[in-house]
Amino acid sequence: MSRPEHLAPPEIFYNEDEAKKYTQNSRIMEIQEQMSERAIELLVLPEDSSCFILDIGCGSGLSGSVLEANGHFWVGMDISTAMLDVAVEREVEGDLILTDMGQGCPFKAGAFDGAISISALQWLCNADKSHHRPVQRLYKFFSSLYACLSRSARAVLQFYPENGDQMELVTTQAMKAGFYGGVVVDYPNSTKAKKYFLVLMTGGSVPLPAALGAEGATEAVNYTKRDRVKNQRGKPLKSVKSWIKEKKERRRRQGRDVREDSKYTGRKRSGRF
């Protein structure tokens, strides 16, 4: 089954028919609400106080409704007009903004006490238009998100990474933007229940929250800059050929035009006299 982000850009994929599923399909609603509750839990917000939260990729407002139920105020941003229309029909309490998260979060510095996102982040890894550069769009998103959060605030973004390289791409850009944190993987041994939450912190590096259902398995994946540098020490140097192939593959993931590999790729060329 194809991943949604491979079928069409989000503003096209989430059309009126798709948007209706988020108010008529009880299974979708239940999963969205469960993931939203978990994201709020990972935010570790102050108890018995109302906070101002940014909901990124808010869609039809299901996650916003969970924020309301927990006593918080929120602003939602989404690229799909159809999904926002459903949110308006549902009469959600949060303010709604039509915008592309890849162009950044258009809010003043320090405006929010936290941010959540459910099933949206992976769309930034695609080049849906000729001018899209996933690395640049991810960095723009994370750097603007960092700016609009108050100090010591967290952002929790549930997403579906396609592979390890994509997860590394996302976390690398988040760290470059100034965040600390990593990926919490709930129920890592379950195919259906496994969920990835990127937990980002602005106030310094602290231990990541424990993952659910992670007994006997890796609970979280840390991605601080120090950890990555430390893990690279002592590793053998890559060959020229493998280095070239890896660089070309990285550029392909960024949506750039790259020549196909041939038998001459990485081959040492002898000089002519």
Tab-separated table of C-alpha atoms in Angstrom:
chain	number	residue	atom	x	y	z
A	1	MET	CA	0.000	0.000	0.000
A	2	SER	CA	1.417	3.385	-1.043
A	3	ARG	CA	2.148	6.001	1.573
A	4	PRO	CA	-0.185	9.049	1.293
A	5	GLU	CA	2.717	11.457	0.775
A	6	HIS	CA	3.735	9.461	-2.322
A	7	LEU	CA	0.309	9.830	-3.949
A	8	ALA	CA	-0.161	13.600	-4.071
A	9	PRO	CA	0.816	16.850	-2.317
A	10	PRO	CA	-1.016	17.273	1.020
A	11	GLU	CA	-3.240	20.124	-0.168
A	12	ILE	CA	-4.491	17.818	-2.951
A	13	PHE	CA	-4.532	14.487	-1.105
A	14	TYR	CA	-6.586	15.922	1.761
A	15	ASN	CA	-9.531	16.925	-0.402
A	16	GLU	CA	-13.200	17.093	0.620
A	17	ASP	CA	-13.682	13.305	0.483
A	18	GLU	CA	-10.600	12.633	2.595
A	19	ALA	CA	-11.532	15.366	5.043
A	20	LYS	CA	-14.958	13.793	5.644
A	21	LYS	CA	-13.267	10.605	6.878
A	22	TYR	CA	-11.989	12.550	9.861
A	23	THR	CA	-15.530	13.207	11.059
A	24	GLN	CA	-17.253	10.026	9.868
A	25	ASN	CA	-14.689	7.246	10.428
A	26	SER	CA	-14.741	6.335	14.113
A	27	ARG	CA	-11.523	4.306	13.805
A	28	ILE	CA	-9.564	7.254	12.388
A	29	MET	CA	-10.986	9.546	15.040
A	30	GLU	CA	-10.046	7.141	17.825
A	31	ILE	CA	-6.446	6.763	16.605
A	32	GLN	CA	-6.029	10.525	16.160
A	33	GLU	CA	-7.343	11.175	19.655
A	34	GLN	CA	-5.077	8.521	21.199
A	35	MET	CA	-1.990	9.942	19.505
A	36	SER	CA	-2.986	13.466	20.533
A	37	GLU	CA	-3.358	12.400	24.171
A	38	ARG	CA	0.073	10.780	24.040
A	39	ALA	CA	1.625	13.879	22.458
A	40	ILE	CA	0.180	16.076	25.211
A	41	GLU	CA	1.523	13.670	27.816
A	42	LEU	CA	5.017	13.906	26.281
A	43	LEU	CA	4.842	17.728	26.394
A	44	VAL	CA	5.019	17.494	30.216
A	45	LEU	CA	2.987	20.676	30.671
A	46	PRO	CA	2.550	22.236	34.122
A	47	GLU	CA	-0.292	20.614	36.027
A	48	ASP	CA	-3.480	22.506	36.808
A	49	SER	CA	-2.719	25.331	34.381
A	50	SER	CA	-3.919	26.279	30.919
A	51	CYS	CA	-1.225	26.601	28.242
A	52	PHE	CA	-1.135	28.120	24.764
A	53	ILE	CA	-0.305	25.351	22.263
A	54	LEU	CA	0.477	25.357	18.541
A	55	ASP	CA	-1.123	22.479	16.601
A	56	ILE	CA	0.877	21.901	13.396
A	57	GLY	CA	-1.042	20.130	10.640
A	58	CYS	CA	-4.199	20.479	12.725
A	59	GLY	CA	-6.442	19.115	9.955
A	60	SER	CA	-10.094	18.863	10.979
A	61	GLY	CA	-9.338	19.874	14.569
A	62	LEU	CA	-9.424	16.456	16.230
A	63	SER	CA	-6.150	17.029	18.049
A	64	GLY	CA	-7.276	20.546	18.918
A	65	SER	CA	-10.406	19.126	20.534
A	66	VAL	CA	-8.186	16.942	22.730
A	67	LEU	CA	-6.206	20.035	23.727
A	68	GLU	CA	-9.489	21.761	24.627
A	69	ALA	CA	-10.576	18.766	26.701
A	70	ASN	CA	-7.308	19.068	28.636
A	71	GLY	CA	-7.982	22.723	29.379
A	72	HIS	CA	-5.566	24.332	26.920
A	73	PHE	CA	-5.891	27.081	24.320
A	74	TRP	CA	-4.563	26.469	20.833
A	75	VAL	CA	-3.893	27.767	17.341
A	76	GLY	CA	-3.914	25.363	14.405
A	77	MET	CA	-2.115	25.579	11.070
A	78	ASP	CA	-2.715	23.380	8.026
A	79	ILE	CA	-2.174	23.414	4.261
A	80	SER	CA	-5.510	21.786	3.359
A	81	THR	CA	-8.470	24.098	2.852
A	82	ALA	CA	-10.863	21.145	2.916
A	83	MET	CA	-9.593	19.949	6.298
A	84	LEU	CA	-9.835	23.430	7.804
A	85	ASP	CA	-13.386	23.768	6.455
A	86	VAL	CA	-14.310	20.631	8.401
A	87	ALA	CA	-12.709	22.104	11.519
A	88	VAL	CA	-14.847	25.232	11.087
A	89	GLU	CA	-17.973	23.071	10.660
A	90	ARG	CA	-17.074	21.278	13.879
A	91	GLU	CA	-16.922	24.674	15.594
A	92	VAL	CA	-13.568	24.069	17.232
A	93	GLU	CA	-12.393	26.647	19.757
A	94	GLY	CA	-8.902	27.198	18.328
A	95	ASP	CA	-7.952	29.802	15.742
A	96	LEU	CA	-7.081	28.339	12.318
A	97	ILE	CA	-4.465	29.417	9.777
A	98	LEU	CA	-4.091	28.187	6.189
A	99	THR	CA	-0.352	27.874	5.616
A	100	ASP	CA	2.433	25.537	4.479
A	101	MET	CA	4.546	24.325	7.403
A	102	GLY	CA	7.505	24.096	5.024
A	103	GLN	CA	7.436	27.885	4.766
A	104	GLY	CA	7.795	28.208	8.514
A	105	CYS	CA	5.619	29.014	11.509
A	106	PRO	CA	4.397	32.645	11.100
A	107	PHE	CA	4.181	33.646	14.753
A	108	LYS	CA	6.010	36.056	17.025
A	109	ALA	CA	8.919	34.896	19.156
A	110	GLY	CA	8.101	32.996	22.338
A	111	ALA	CA	4.352	32.935	21.634
A	112	PHE	CA	3.625	29.302	22.585
A	113	ASP	CA	4.063	27.143	25.672
A	114	GLY	CA	4.377	24.034	23.508
A	115	ALA	CA	3.553	22.503	20.134
A	116	ILE	CA	2.139	19.218	18.892
A	117	SER	CA	1.770	17.673	15.461
A	118	ILE	CA	0.002	14.469	14.459
A	119	SER	CA	0.881	12.674	11.206
A	120	ALA	CA	2.185	15.725	9.339
A	121	LEU	CA	5.969	15.960	9.617
A	122	GLN	CA	6.804	13.247	7.069
A	123	TRP	CA	5.230	15.316	4.272
A	124	LEU	CA	8.150	17.746	4.479
A	125	CYS	CA	10.538	14.996	3.367
A	126	ASN	CA	8.979	15.035	-0.117
A	127	ALA	CA	9.733	17.417	-2.977
A	128	ASP	CA	6.176	17.955	-4.239
A	129	LYS	CA	7.139	20.926	-6.395
A	130	SER	CA	10.179	21.650	-8.551
A	131	HIS	CA	11.425	24.339	-6.172
A	132	HIS	CA	10.989	22.231	-3.028
A	133	ARG	CA	14.179	21.240	-1.198
A	134	PRO	CA	13.318	18.953	1.752
A	135	VAL	CA	16.436	19.878	3.731
A	136	GLN	CA	15.742	23.598	3.383
A	137	ARG	CA	12.033	23.213	4.150
A	138	LEU	CA	12.723	21.105	7.231
A	139	TYR	CA	15.262	23.603	8.537
A	140	LYS	CA	12.915	26.528	7.859
A	141	PHE	CA	10.157	24.734	9.734
A	142	PHE	CA	12.263	23.755	12.745
A	143	SER	CA	14.080	27.084	13.062
A	144	SER	CA	10.814	29.063	12.973
A	145	LEU	CA	9.198	26.592	15.397
A	146	TYR	CA	12.129	27.036	17.787
A	147	ALA	CA	11.707	30.798	17.609
A	148	CYS	CA	7.977	30.850	18.374
A	149	LEU	CA	8.272	28.587	21.447
A	150	SER	CA	8.901	29.977	24.910
A	151	ARG	CA	12.112	28.929	26.590
A	152	SER	CA	11.937	25.526	28.280
A	153	ALA	CA	8.953	24.645	26.057
A	154	ARG	CA	8.685	21.352	24.162
A	155	ALA	CA	7.397	20.277	20.782
A	156	VAL	CA	6.109	16.730	20.247
A	157	LEU	CA	5.615	15.651	16.654
A	158	GLN	CA	4.156	12.242	15.857
A	159	PHE	CA	5.200	11.106	12.400
A	160	TYR	CA	5.716	8.085	10.164
A	161	PRO	CA	9.352	7.933	9.011
A	162	GLU	CA	9.767	5.915	5.836
A	163	ASN	CA	13.183	4.569	6.858
A	164	GLY	CA	16.188	5.256	9.051
A	165	ASP	CA	17.667	7.748	6.609
A	166	GLN	CA	14.517	9.842	6.668
A	167	MET	CA	14.446	9.798	10.455
A	168	GLU	CA	18.087	10.929	10.489
A	169	LEU	CA	17.268	13.711	8.005
A	170	VAL	CA	14.457	15.025	10.196
A	171	THR	CA	16.347	14.871	13.477
A	172	THR	CA	19.501	16.409	11.998
A	173	GLN	CA	17.623	19.491	10.807
A	174	ALA	CA	15.867	19.799	14.171
A	175	MET	CA	19.204	19.766	16.001
A	176	LYS	CA	20.694	22.300	13.570
A	177	ALA	CA	17.785	24.605	14.409
A	178	GLY	CA	18.803	24.523	18.088
A	179	PHE	CA	16.617	21.788	19.556
A	180	TYR	CA	17.693	19.007	21.883
A	181	GLY	CA	15.868	15.701	22.035
A	182	GLY	CA	15.219	12.586	20.026
A	183	VAL	CA	12.665	9.999	18.956
A	184	VAL	CA	10.482	8.084	21.401
A	185	VAL	CA	9.177	4.836	19.887
A	186	ASP	CA	6.053	3.485	21.565
A	187	TYR	CA	5.380	-0.264	21.264
A	188	PRO	CA	8.539	-0.927	19.201
A	189	ASN	CA	7.821	-4.649	18.880
A	190	SER	CA	4.342	-4.186	17.389
A	191	THR	CA	3.800	-3.687	13.668
A	192	LYS	CA	0.418	-1.978	14.027
A	193	ALA	CA	0.781	-0.186	17.347
A	194	LYS	CA	4.312	1.197	16.843
A	195	LYS	CA	4.321	4.994	16.905
A	196	TYR	CA	7.186	7.476	16.502
A	197	PHE	CA	7.210	10.742	18.468
A	198	LEU	CA	9.917	13.337	17.862
A	199	VAL	CA	10.338	15.022	21.250
A	200	LEU	CA	12.127	18.376	20.957
A	201	MET	CA	13.277	20.586	23.835
A	202	THR	CA	14.406	24.199	23.817
A	203	GLY	CA	15.798	24.442	27.339
A	204	GLY	CA	18.738	22.024	27.179
A	205	SER	CA	19.279	18.292	26.989
A	206	VAL	CA	17.340	16.176	29.490
A	207	PRO	CA	16.538	12.441	29.427
A	208	LEU	CA	13.809	11.487	26.975
A	209	PRO	CA	10.526	10.163	28.375
A	210	ALA	CA	10.137	6.403	28.585
A	211	ALA	CA	8.414	4.742	25.635
A	212	LEU	CA	5.220	2.726	26.091
A	213	GLY	CA	5.392	-1.046	25.706
A	214	ALA	CA	9.178	-0.992	25.424
A	215	GLU	CA	10.059	-3.667	27.983
A	216	GLY	CA	13.148	-5.503	26.788
A	217	ALA	CA	13.537	-3.219	23.772
A	218	THR	CA	15.118	0.113	22.933
A	219	GLU	CA	12.846	2.767	24.396
A	220	ALA	CA	14.132	5.892	22.679
A	221	VAL	CA	16.579	7.049	20.057
A	222	ASN	CA	18.690	10.020	21.180
A	223	TYR	CA	19.877	12.455	18.541
A	224	THR	CA	21.959	15.078	20.315
A	225	LYS	CA	24.919	16.385	18.322
A	226	ARG	CA	27.341	15.075	20.943
A	227	ASP	CA	25.950	11.547	20.641
A	228	ARG	CA	26.313	11.515	16.858
A	229	VAL	CA	29.921	12.707	16.968
A	230	LYS	CA	30.796	10.220	19.678
A	231	ASN	CA	29.285	7.317	17.763
A	232	GLN	CA	31.320	8.174	14.675
A	233	ARG	CA	34.668	7.896	16.452
A	234	GLY	CA	36.714	4.823	15.685
A	235	LYS	CA	34.758	3.896	12.569
A	236	PRO	CA	36.810	3.044	9.467
A	237	LEU	CA	36.920	5.628	6.704
A	238	LYS	CA	34.525	5.058	3.839
A	239	SER	CA	35.836	4.182	0.418
A	240	VAL	CA	35.611	6.812	-2.311
A	241	LYS	CA	32.989	4.768	-4.154
A	242	SER	CA	30.749	4.283	-1.107
A	243	TRP	CA	31.128	7.947	-0.179
A	244	ILE	CA	30.083	9.050	-3.678
A	245	LYS	CA	27.096	6.689	-3.726
A	246	GLU	CA	25.954	7.868	-0.309
A	247	LYS	CA	26.260	11.506	-1.344
A	248	LYS	CA	24.270	10.873	-4.541
A	249	GLU	CA	21.569	9.038	-2.607
A	250	ARG	CA	21.358	11.902	-0.120
A	251	ARG	CA	20.897	14.379	-2.980
A	252	ARG	CA	18.155	12.167	-4.490
A	253	ARG	CA	16.283	12.276	-1.164
A	254	GLN	CA	16.547	16.039	-1.300
A	255	GLY	CA	14.746	16.012	-4.657
A	256	ARG	CA	17.740	17.007	-6.772
A	257	ASP	CA	18.652	15.689	-10.196
A	258	VAL	CA	21.425	13.113	-9.902
A	259	ARG	CA	23.125	11.034	-12.595
A	260	GLU	CA	22.569	7.293	-12.472
A	261	ASP	CA	25.403	5.092	-11.163
A	262	SER	CA	27.604	3.390	-13.732
A	263	LYS	CA	30.596	1.060	-13.731
A	264	TYR	CA	32.797	4.155	-13.634
A	265	THR	CA	31.241	5.545	-10.431
A	266	GLY	CA	34.002	5.978	-7.863
A	267	ARG	CA	36.624	4.344	-10.043
A	268	LYS	CA	40.144	5.652	-9.643
A	269	ARG	CA	41.235	7.283	-12.863
A	270	SER	CA	44.762	6.839	-14.081
A	271	GLY	CA	46.556	9.900	-15.432
A	272	ARG	CA	47.542	10.220	-19.078
A	273	PHE	CA	51.011	11.332	-20.158
